[in-house]
Coordinates of C-alpha atoms in Angstrom, one line a residue:
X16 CA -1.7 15.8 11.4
X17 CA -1.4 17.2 8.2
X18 CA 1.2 20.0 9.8
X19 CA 3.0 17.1 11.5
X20 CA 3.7 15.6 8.2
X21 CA 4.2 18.8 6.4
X22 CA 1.9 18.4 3.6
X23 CA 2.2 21.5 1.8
X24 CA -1.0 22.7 -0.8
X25 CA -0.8 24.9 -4.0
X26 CA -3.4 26.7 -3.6
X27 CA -3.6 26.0 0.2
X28 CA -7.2 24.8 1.4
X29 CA -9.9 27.5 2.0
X30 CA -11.6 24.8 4.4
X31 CA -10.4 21.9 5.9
X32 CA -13.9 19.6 6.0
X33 CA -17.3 20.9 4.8
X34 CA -20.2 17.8 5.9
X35 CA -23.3 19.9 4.2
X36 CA -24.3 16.8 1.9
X37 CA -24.0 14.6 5.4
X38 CA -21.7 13.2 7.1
X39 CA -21.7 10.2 4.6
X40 CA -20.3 12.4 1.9
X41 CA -17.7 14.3 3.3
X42 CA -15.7 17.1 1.4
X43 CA -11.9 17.8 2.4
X44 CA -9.3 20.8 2.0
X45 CA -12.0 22.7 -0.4
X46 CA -9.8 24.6 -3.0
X47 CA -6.4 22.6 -2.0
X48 CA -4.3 21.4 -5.3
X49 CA -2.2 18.7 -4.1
X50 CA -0.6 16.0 -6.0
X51 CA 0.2 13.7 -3.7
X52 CA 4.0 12.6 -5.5
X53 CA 5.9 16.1 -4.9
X54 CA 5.1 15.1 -1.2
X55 CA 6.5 11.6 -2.2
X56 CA 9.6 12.9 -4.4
X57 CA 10.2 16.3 -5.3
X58 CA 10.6 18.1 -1.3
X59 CA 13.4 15.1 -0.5
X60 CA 15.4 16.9 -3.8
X61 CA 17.5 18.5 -1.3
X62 CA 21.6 18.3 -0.9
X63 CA 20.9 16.6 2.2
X64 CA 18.4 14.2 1.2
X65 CA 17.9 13.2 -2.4
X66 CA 21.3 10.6 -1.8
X67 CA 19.3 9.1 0.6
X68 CA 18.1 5.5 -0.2
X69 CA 14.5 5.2 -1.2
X70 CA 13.9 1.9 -2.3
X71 CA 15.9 -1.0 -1.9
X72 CA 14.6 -4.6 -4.1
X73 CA 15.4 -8.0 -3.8
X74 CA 14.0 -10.8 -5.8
X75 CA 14.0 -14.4 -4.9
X76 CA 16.9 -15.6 -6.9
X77 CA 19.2 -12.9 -5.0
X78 CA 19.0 -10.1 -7.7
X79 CA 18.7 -6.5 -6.3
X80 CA 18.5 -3.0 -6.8
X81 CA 19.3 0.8 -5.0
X82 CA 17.4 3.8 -6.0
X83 CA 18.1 6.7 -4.2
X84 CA 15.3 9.6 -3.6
X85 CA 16.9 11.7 -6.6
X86 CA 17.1 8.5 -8.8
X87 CA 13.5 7.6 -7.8
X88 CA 12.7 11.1 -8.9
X89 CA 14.4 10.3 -12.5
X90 CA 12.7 7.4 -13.2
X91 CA 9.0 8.5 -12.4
X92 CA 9.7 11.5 -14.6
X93 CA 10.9 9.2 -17.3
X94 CA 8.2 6.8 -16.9
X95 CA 5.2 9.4 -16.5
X96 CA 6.8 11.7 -19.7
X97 CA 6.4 8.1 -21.8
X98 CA 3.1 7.8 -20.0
X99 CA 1.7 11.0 -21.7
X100 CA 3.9 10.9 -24.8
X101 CA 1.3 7.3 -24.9
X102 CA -2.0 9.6 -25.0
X103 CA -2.4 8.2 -21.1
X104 CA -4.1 12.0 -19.5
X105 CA -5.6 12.9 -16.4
X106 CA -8.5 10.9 -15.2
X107 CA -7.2 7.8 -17.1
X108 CA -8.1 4.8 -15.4
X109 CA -4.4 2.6 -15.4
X110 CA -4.0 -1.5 -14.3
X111 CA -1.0 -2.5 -12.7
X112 CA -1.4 -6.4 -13.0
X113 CA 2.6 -6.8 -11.5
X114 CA 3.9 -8.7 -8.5
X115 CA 6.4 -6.7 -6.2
X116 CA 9.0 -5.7 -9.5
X117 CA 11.9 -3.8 -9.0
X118 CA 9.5 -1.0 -10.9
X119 CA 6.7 -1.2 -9.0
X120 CA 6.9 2.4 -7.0
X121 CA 7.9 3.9 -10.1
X122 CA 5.2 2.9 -11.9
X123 CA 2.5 3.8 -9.0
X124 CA 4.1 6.7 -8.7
X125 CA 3.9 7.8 -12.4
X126 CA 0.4 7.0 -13.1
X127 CA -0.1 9.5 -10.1
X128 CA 2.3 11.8 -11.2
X129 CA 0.1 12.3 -15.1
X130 CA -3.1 12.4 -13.4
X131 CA -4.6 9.3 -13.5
X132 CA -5.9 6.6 -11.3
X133 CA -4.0 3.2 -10.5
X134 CA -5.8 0.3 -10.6
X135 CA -3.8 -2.4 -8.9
X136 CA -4.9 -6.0 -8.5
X137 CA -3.5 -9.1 -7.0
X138 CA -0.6 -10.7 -9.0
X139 CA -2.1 -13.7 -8.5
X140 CA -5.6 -13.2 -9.6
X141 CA -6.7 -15.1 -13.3
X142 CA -8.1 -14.1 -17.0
X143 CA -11.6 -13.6 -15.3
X144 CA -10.5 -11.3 -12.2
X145 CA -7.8 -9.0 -14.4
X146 CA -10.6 -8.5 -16.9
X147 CA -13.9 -7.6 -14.8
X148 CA -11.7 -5.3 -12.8
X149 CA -10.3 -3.4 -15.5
X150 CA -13.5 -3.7 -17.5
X151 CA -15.4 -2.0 -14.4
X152 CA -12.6 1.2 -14.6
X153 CA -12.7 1.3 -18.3
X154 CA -8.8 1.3 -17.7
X155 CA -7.3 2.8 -20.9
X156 CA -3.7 1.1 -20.0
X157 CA -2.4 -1.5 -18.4
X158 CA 0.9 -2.3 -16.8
X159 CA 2.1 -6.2 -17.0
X160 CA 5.5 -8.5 -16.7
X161 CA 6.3 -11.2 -18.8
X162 CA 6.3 -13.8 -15.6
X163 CA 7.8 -13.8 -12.2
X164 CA 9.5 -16.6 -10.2
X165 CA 7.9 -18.9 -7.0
X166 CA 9.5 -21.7 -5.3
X167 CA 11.9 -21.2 -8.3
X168 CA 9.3 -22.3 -11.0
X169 CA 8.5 -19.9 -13.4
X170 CA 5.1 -18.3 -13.3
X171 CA 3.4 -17.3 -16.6
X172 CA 1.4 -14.3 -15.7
X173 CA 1.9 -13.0 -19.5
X174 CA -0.5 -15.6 -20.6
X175 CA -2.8 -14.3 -18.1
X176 CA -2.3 -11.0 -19.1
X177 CA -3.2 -11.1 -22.8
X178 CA -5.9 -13.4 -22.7
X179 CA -7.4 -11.0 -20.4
X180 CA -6.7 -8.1 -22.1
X181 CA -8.2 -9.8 -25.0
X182 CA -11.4 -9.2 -23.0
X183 CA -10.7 -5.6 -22.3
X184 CA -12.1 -3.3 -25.7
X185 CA -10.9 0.2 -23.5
X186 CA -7.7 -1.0 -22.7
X187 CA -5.7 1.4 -26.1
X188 CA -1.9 0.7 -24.4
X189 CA 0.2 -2.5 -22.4
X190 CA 3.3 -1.5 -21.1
X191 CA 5.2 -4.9 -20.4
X192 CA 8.2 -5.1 -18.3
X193 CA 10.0 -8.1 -19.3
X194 CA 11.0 -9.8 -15.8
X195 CA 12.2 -13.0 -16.9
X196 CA 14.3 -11.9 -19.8
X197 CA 12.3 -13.8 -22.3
X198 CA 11.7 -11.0 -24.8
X199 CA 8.6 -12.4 -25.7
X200 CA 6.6 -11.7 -29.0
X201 CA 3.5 -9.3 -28.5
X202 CA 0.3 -9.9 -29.7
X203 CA -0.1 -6.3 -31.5
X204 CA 0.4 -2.9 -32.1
X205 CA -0.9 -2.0 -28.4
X206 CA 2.1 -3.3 -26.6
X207 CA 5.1 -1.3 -25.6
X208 CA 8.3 -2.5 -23.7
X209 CA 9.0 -1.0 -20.4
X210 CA 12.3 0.2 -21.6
X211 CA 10.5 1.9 -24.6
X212 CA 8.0 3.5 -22.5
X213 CA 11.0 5.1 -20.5
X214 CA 13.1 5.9 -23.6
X215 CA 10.0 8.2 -25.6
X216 CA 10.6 11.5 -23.8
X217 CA 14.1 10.7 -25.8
X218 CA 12.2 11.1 -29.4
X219 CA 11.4 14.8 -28.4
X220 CA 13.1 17.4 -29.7
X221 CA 16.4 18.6 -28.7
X222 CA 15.7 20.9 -25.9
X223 CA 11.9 19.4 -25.3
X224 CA 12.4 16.4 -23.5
X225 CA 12.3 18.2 -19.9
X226 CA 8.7 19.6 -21.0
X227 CA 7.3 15.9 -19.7
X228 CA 9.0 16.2 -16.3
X229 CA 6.1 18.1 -14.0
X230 CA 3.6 16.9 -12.2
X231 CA -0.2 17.6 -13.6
X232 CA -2.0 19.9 -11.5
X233 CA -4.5 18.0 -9.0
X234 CA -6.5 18.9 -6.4
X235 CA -6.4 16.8 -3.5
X236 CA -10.3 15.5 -3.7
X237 CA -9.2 14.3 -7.3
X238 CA -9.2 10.2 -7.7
X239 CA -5.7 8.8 -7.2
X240 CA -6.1 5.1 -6.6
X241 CA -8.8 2.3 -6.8
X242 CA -8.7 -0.4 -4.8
X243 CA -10.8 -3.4 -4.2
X244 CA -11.7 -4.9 -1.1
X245 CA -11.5 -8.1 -0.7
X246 CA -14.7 -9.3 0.0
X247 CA -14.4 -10.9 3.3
X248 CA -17.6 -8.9 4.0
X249 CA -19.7 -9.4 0.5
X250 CA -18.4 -9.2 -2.8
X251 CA -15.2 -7.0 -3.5
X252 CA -16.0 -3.3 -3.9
X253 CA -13.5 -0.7 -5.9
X254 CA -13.1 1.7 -3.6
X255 CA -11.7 4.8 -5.3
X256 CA -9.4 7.0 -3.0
X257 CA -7.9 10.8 -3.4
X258 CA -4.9 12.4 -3.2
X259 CA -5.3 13.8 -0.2
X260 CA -6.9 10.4 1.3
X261 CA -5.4 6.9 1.1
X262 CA -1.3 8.5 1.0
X263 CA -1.8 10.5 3.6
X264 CA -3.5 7.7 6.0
X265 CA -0.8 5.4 5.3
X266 CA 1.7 8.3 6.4
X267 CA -0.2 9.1 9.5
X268 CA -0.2 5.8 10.7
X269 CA 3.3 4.5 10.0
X270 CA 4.6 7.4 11.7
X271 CA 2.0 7.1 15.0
X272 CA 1.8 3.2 14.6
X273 CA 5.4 1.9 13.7
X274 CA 7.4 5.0 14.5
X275 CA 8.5 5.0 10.9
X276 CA 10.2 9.0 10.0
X277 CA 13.4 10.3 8.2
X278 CA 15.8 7.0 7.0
X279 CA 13.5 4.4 8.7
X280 CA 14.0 1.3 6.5
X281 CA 10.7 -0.7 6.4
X282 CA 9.5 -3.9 4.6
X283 CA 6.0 -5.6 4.5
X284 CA 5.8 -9.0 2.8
X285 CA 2.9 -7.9 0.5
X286 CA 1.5 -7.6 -3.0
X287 CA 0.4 -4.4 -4.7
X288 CA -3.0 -5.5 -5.1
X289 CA -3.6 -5.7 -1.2
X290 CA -3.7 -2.0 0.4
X291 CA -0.9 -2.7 2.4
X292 CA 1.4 -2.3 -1.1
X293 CA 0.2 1.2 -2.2
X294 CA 0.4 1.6 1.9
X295 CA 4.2 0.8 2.5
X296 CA 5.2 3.0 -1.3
X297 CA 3.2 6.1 -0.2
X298 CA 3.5 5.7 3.5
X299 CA 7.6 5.6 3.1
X300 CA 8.0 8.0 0.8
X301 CA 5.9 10.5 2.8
X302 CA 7.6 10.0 5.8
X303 CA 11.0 10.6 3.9
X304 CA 11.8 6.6 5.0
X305 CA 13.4 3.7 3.1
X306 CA 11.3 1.3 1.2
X307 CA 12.5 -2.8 1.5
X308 CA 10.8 -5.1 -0.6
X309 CA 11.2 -8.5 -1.4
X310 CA 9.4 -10.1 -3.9
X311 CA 9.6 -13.9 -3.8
X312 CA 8.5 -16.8 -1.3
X313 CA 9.2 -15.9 2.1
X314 CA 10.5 -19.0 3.2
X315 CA 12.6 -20.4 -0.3
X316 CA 14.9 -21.6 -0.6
X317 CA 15.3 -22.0 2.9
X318 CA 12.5 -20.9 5.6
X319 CA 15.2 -18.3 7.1
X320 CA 14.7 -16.3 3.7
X321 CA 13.1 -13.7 5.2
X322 CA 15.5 -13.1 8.4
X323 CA 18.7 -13.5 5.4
X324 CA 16.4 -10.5 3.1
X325 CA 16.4 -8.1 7.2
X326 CA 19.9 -8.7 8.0
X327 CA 21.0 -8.0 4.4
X328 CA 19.3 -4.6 4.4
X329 CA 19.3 -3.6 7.7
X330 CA 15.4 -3.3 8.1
X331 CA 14.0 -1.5 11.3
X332 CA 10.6 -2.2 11.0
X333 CA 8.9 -5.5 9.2
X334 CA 5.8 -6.4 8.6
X335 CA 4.4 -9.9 9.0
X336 CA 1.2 -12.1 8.8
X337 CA 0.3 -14.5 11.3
X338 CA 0.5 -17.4 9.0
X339 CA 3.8 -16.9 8.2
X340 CA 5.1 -16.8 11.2
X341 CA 3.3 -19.7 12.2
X342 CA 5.2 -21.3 9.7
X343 CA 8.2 -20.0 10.5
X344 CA 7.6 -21.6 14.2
X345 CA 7.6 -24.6 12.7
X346 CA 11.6 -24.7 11.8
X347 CA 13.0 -23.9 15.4
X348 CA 13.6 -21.2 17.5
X349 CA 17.5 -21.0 16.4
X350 CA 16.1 -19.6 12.8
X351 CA 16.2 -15.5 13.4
X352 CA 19.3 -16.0 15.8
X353 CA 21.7 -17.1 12.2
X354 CA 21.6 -13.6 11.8
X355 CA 22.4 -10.5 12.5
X356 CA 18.7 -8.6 13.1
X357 CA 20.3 -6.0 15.0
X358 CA 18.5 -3.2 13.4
X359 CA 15.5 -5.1 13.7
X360 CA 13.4 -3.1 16.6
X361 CA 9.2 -3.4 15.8
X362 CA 7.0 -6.1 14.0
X363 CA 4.1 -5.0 12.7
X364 CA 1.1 -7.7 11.3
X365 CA -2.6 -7.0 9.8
X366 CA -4.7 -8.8 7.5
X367 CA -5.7 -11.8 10.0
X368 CA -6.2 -12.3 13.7
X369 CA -3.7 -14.0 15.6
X370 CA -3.7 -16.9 17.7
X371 CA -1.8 -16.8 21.0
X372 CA 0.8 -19.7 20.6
X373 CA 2.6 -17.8 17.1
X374 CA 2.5 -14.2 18.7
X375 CA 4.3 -15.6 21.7
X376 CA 6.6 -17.5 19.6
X377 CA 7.7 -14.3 17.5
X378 CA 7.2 -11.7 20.8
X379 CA 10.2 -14.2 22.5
X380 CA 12.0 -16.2 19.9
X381 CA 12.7 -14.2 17.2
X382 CA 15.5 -11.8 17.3
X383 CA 15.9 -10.1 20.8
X384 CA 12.8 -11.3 23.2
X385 CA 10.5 -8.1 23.8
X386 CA 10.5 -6.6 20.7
X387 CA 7.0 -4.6 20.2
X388 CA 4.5 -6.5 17.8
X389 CA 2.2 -3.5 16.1
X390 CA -1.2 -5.2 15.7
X391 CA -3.3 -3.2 12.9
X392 CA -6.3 -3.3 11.7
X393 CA -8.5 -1.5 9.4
X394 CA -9.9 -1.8 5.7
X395 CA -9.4 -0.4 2.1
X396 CA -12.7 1.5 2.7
X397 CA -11.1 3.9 4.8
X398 CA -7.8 3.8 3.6
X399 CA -5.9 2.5 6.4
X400 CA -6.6 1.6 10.2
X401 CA -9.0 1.6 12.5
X402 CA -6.9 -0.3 16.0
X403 CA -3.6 0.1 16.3
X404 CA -0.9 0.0 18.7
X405 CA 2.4 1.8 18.9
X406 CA 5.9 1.1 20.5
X407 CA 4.7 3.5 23.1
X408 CA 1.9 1.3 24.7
X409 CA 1.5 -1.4 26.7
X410 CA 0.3 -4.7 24.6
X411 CA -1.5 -8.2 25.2
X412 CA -1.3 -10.8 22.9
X413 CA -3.2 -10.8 19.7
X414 CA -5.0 -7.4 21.4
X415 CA -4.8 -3.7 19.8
X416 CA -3.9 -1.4 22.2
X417 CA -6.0 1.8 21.2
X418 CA -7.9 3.1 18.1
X419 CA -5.8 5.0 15.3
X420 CA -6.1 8.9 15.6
X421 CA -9.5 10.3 13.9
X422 CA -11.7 7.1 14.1
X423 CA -13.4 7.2 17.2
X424 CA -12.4 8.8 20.4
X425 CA -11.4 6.0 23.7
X426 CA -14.1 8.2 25.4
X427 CA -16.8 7.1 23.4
X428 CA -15.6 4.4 23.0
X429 CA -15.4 3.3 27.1
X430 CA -19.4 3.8 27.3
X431 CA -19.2 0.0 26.1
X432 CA -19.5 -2.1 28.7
X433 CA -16.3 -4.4 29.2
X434 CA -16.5 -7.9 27.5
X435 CA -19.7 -7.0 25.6
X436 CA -19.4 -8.2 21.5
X437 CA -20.0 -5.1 19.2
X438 CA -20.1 -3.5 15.6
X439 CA -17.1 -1.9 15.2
X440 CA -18.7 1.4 13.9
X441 CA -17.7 5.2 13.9
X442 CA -19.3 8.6 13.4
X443 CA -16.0 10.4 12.1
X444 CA -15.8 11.4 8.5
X445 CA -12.3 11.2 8.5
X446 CA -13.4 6.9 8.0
X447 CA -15.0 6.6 4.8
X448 CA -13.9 6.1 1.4
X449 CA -16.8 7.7 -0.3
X450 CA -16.3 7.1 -4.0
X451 CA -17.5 3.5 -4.1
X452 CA -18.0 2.4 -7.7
X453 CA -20.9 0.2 -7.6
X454 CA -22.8 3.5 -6.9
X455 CA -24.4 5.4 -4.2
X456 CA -26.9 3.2 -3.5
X457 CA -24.9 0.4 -2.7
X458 CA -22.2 2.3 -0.6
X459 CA -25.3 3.3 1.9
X460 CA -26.3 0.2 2.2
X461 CA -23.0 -1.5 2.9
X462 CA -22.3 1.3 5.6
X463 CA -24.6 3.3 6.5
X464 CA -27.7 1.9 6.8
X465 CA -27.4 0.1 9.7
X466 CA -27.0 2.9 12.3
X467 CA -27.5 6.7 11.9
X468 CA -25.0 8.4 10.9
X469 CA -22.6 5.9 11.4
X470 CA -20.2 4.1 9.5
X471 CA -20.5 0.5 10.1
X472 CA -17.1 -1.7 9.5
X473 CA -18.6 -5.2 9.2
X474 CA -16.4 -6.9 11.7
X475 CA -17.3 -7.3 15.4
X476 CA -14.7 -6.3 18.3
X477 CA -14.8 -6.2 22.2
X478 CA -12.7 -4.3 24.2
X479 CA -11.8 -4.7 28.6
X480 CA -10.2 -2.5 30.7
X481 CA -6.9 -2.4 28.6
X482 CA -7.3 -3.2 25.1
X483 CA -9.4 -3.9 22.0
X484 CA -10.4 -7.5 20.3
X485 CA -11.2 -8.2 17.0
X486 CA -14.2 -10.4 16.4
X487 CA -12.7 -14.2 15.8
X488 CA -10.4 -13.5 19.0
X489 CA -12.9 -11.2 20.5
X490 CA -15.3 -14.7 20.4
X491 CA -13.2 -16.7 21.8
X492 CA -12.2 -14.9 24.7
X493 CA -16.0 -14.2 25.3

């Protein structure tokens, strides 16, 4: 996988998996240095490539942006240069409390870039959430926007933001991107405008600015990104992922799952605080593909927004939840068909089970009838999936059609009987996220415990002669 993908190590690995401490505590690519952005940026800095788009933005008021890969490559190098020019070094522990911003892959992409470890949460989330999050991190920075739009009212996340930071005594530096073009007063001496952080390489002198534009040397078992769970299964766990974990998951299964590769364009109506936003950035960008994002309501002003956002950009693959399309259902089967969705070929949902009426209704209405729905599903322990199907395989509604590569093998898997209830479990290494924050301790219990030497999911799933069930669907079939 890892050769498919062309993931190139300086110094290359001296072994690829070493399981002395148990399979519980796995060690990967021993001796490898790998940051995880030159995979993301600087190989695409070719003639051929670095014209290519990289990210294309649209907000909900019809504003957009274009960055190509070389432009992308600019602005992460101005933005991680202002980064350390702001005492932020490696092993810094940095909050990104943004929705989907026109900046938001630069700014994931810098923290990497410097060393240190994102900490994204939900744009949504209030005072109390921001601040136990970034409390448990000891985050020495933040990143924050002055508001973003919803339905067209104005949404004062800046309000949010300080009064939580407020709560924050480790939090030295808040870079604020001002979204709404309020140019709002800041509270202290702490707070630095976006377009300051990106001028300070600029104060250097003559001749020194391009000494911030490198990457810090990491290894790729060095802490990247920390995501929480989202508790569906007990209360939310940071789960803190490497450079060599989480980016290159998200690759892997893009490419196997959604047949994503060189100038796909793919969108997934998310938010950076879910895994599936640090999924699409890295995923893309590994895979040399086109990032679409649109951050707004997917259905405002009209409930064809999202079709209008796909014709507009020509996206190939899109990724949608079950509730939205049931939603969506709701306005007519004429909606897609107002536009051109010609480029349009695979869906892809995760996050939910589906029910069959909505699956049928986007598997026949939408766009041309037949076009592949990629069911996935997984968790932020492991970085990415664990069922998945691909454009390749044969698919029954709300169903997964096989498990992702490296979780568990079909054979294995096939000594179940048919239409028996299970823990979805497995005994590969290549599952676990094994830097849980709230301690040894607790990440054994949550997954280990139960069976030896198996990791333990917490979902249920059932599988018959063709395909796999998660629990809530699983149940009612059964």
């Amino acid at each position: 996988m890892l050769k498919f993908l062309d993931i190139k190590f300086d110094p290359p690995y001296e072994k690829l998996l070493d399981t002395t401490d148990g399979i519980e505590f796995p060690k990967w690519l021993n001796g490898a240095g790998l940051n995880i952005t030159e995979m993301c940026l600087d190989r695409w800095q070719t003639d051929e490539m670095k014209d290519q788009p990289a990210v294309i933005w649209e907000g909900e008021n019809g504003a957009h942006w274009r960055w190509t890969y070389g432009e992308l490559l600019e602005q992460v190098e101005f933005c991680a240069a202002g980064l350390r020019l702001s005492g932020i070094v490696k092993g810094d522990a940095v909050g990104i409390y943004l929705p989907m911003t026109q900046d938001i892959v630069t700014v994931l992409l810098a923290i990497g870039r410097v060393g240190a470890i994102a900490v994204p949460v939900f744009s949504g989330y209030g005072v109390d959430a921001v601040a136990s999050r970034m409390n448990a991190v000891k985050a020495k920075a933040i990143f924050v926007c002055t508001g973003f739009e919803r339905r067209g009212k104005r949404i004062d996340s800046f309000a949010i933001a300080i009064e939580a930071i407020s709560n924050c005594p480790s939090i030295e530096k808040v870079f604020v991107r001002d979204t709404l073009g309020t140019n709002p007063d800041f509270p202290d001496e702490r707070y630095i405008d976006w377009h300051t952080l990106l001028d300070l390489h600029c104060q250097q002198p003559q001749g020194e600015w391009k000494d911030q534009y490198y990457s810090e040397p990491t290894s790729a078992e060095d802490p990247l990104i920390i995501l929480y769970t989202s508790g569906t299964t007990g209360k939310p766990k940071g789960i803190a992922h490497t450079h060599a974990s989480f980016p290159i998951k998200a690759a892997q299964d893009m490419a196997f799952g959604t047949d994503v590769g060189r100038g796909t364009r793919i969108s997934w109506y998310t938010d950076i605080g879910w895994m599936m936003g640090p999924w699409l950035i890295y995923g893309a960008l590994i895979n040399d593909a086109t990032i679409c994002i649109y951050d707004g309501a997917p259905d405002y002003p009209t409930p064809d927004r999202m079709w209008e956002f796909c014709a507009k950009h020509k996206v190939e693959v899109l990724g949608i939840s079950p509730t939205l399309v049931r939603s969506l259902a709701t306005h007519g089967d004429g909606l897609p068909k107002k536009h051109d969705l010609s480029s349009l070929r695979a869906f892809a949902s995760t996050g939910e089970p589906w029910n069959p009426a909505p699956w049928w209704w986007l598997f026949e209405k939408s766009v041309t009838a037949n076009s592949p729905i990629i069911n996935y599903s997984g968790g932020t322990e492991i970085s990415g999936g664990i069922l998945m199907g691909n454009p390749l395989l044969p698919i029954k509604p709300c169903s997964f059609p096989a498990p992702c590569p490296g979780i568990f093998s079909t054979k294995t898997a096939n000594l179940l009987p048919p239409d028996k209830l299970a823990s979805l479990s497995s005994n590969s290494p290549g599952s676990v996220g094994t830097r849980i924050l709230a301690g040894k301790g607790t990440y054994l219990d949550t997954y280990w415990r139960r069976f030896k030497d198996m990791w333990v999911h917490g979902d249920f799933a059932m599988r018959d002669k063709d395909c796999y069930w998660l629990s809530s669907v699983a149940q009612m079939i059964h």
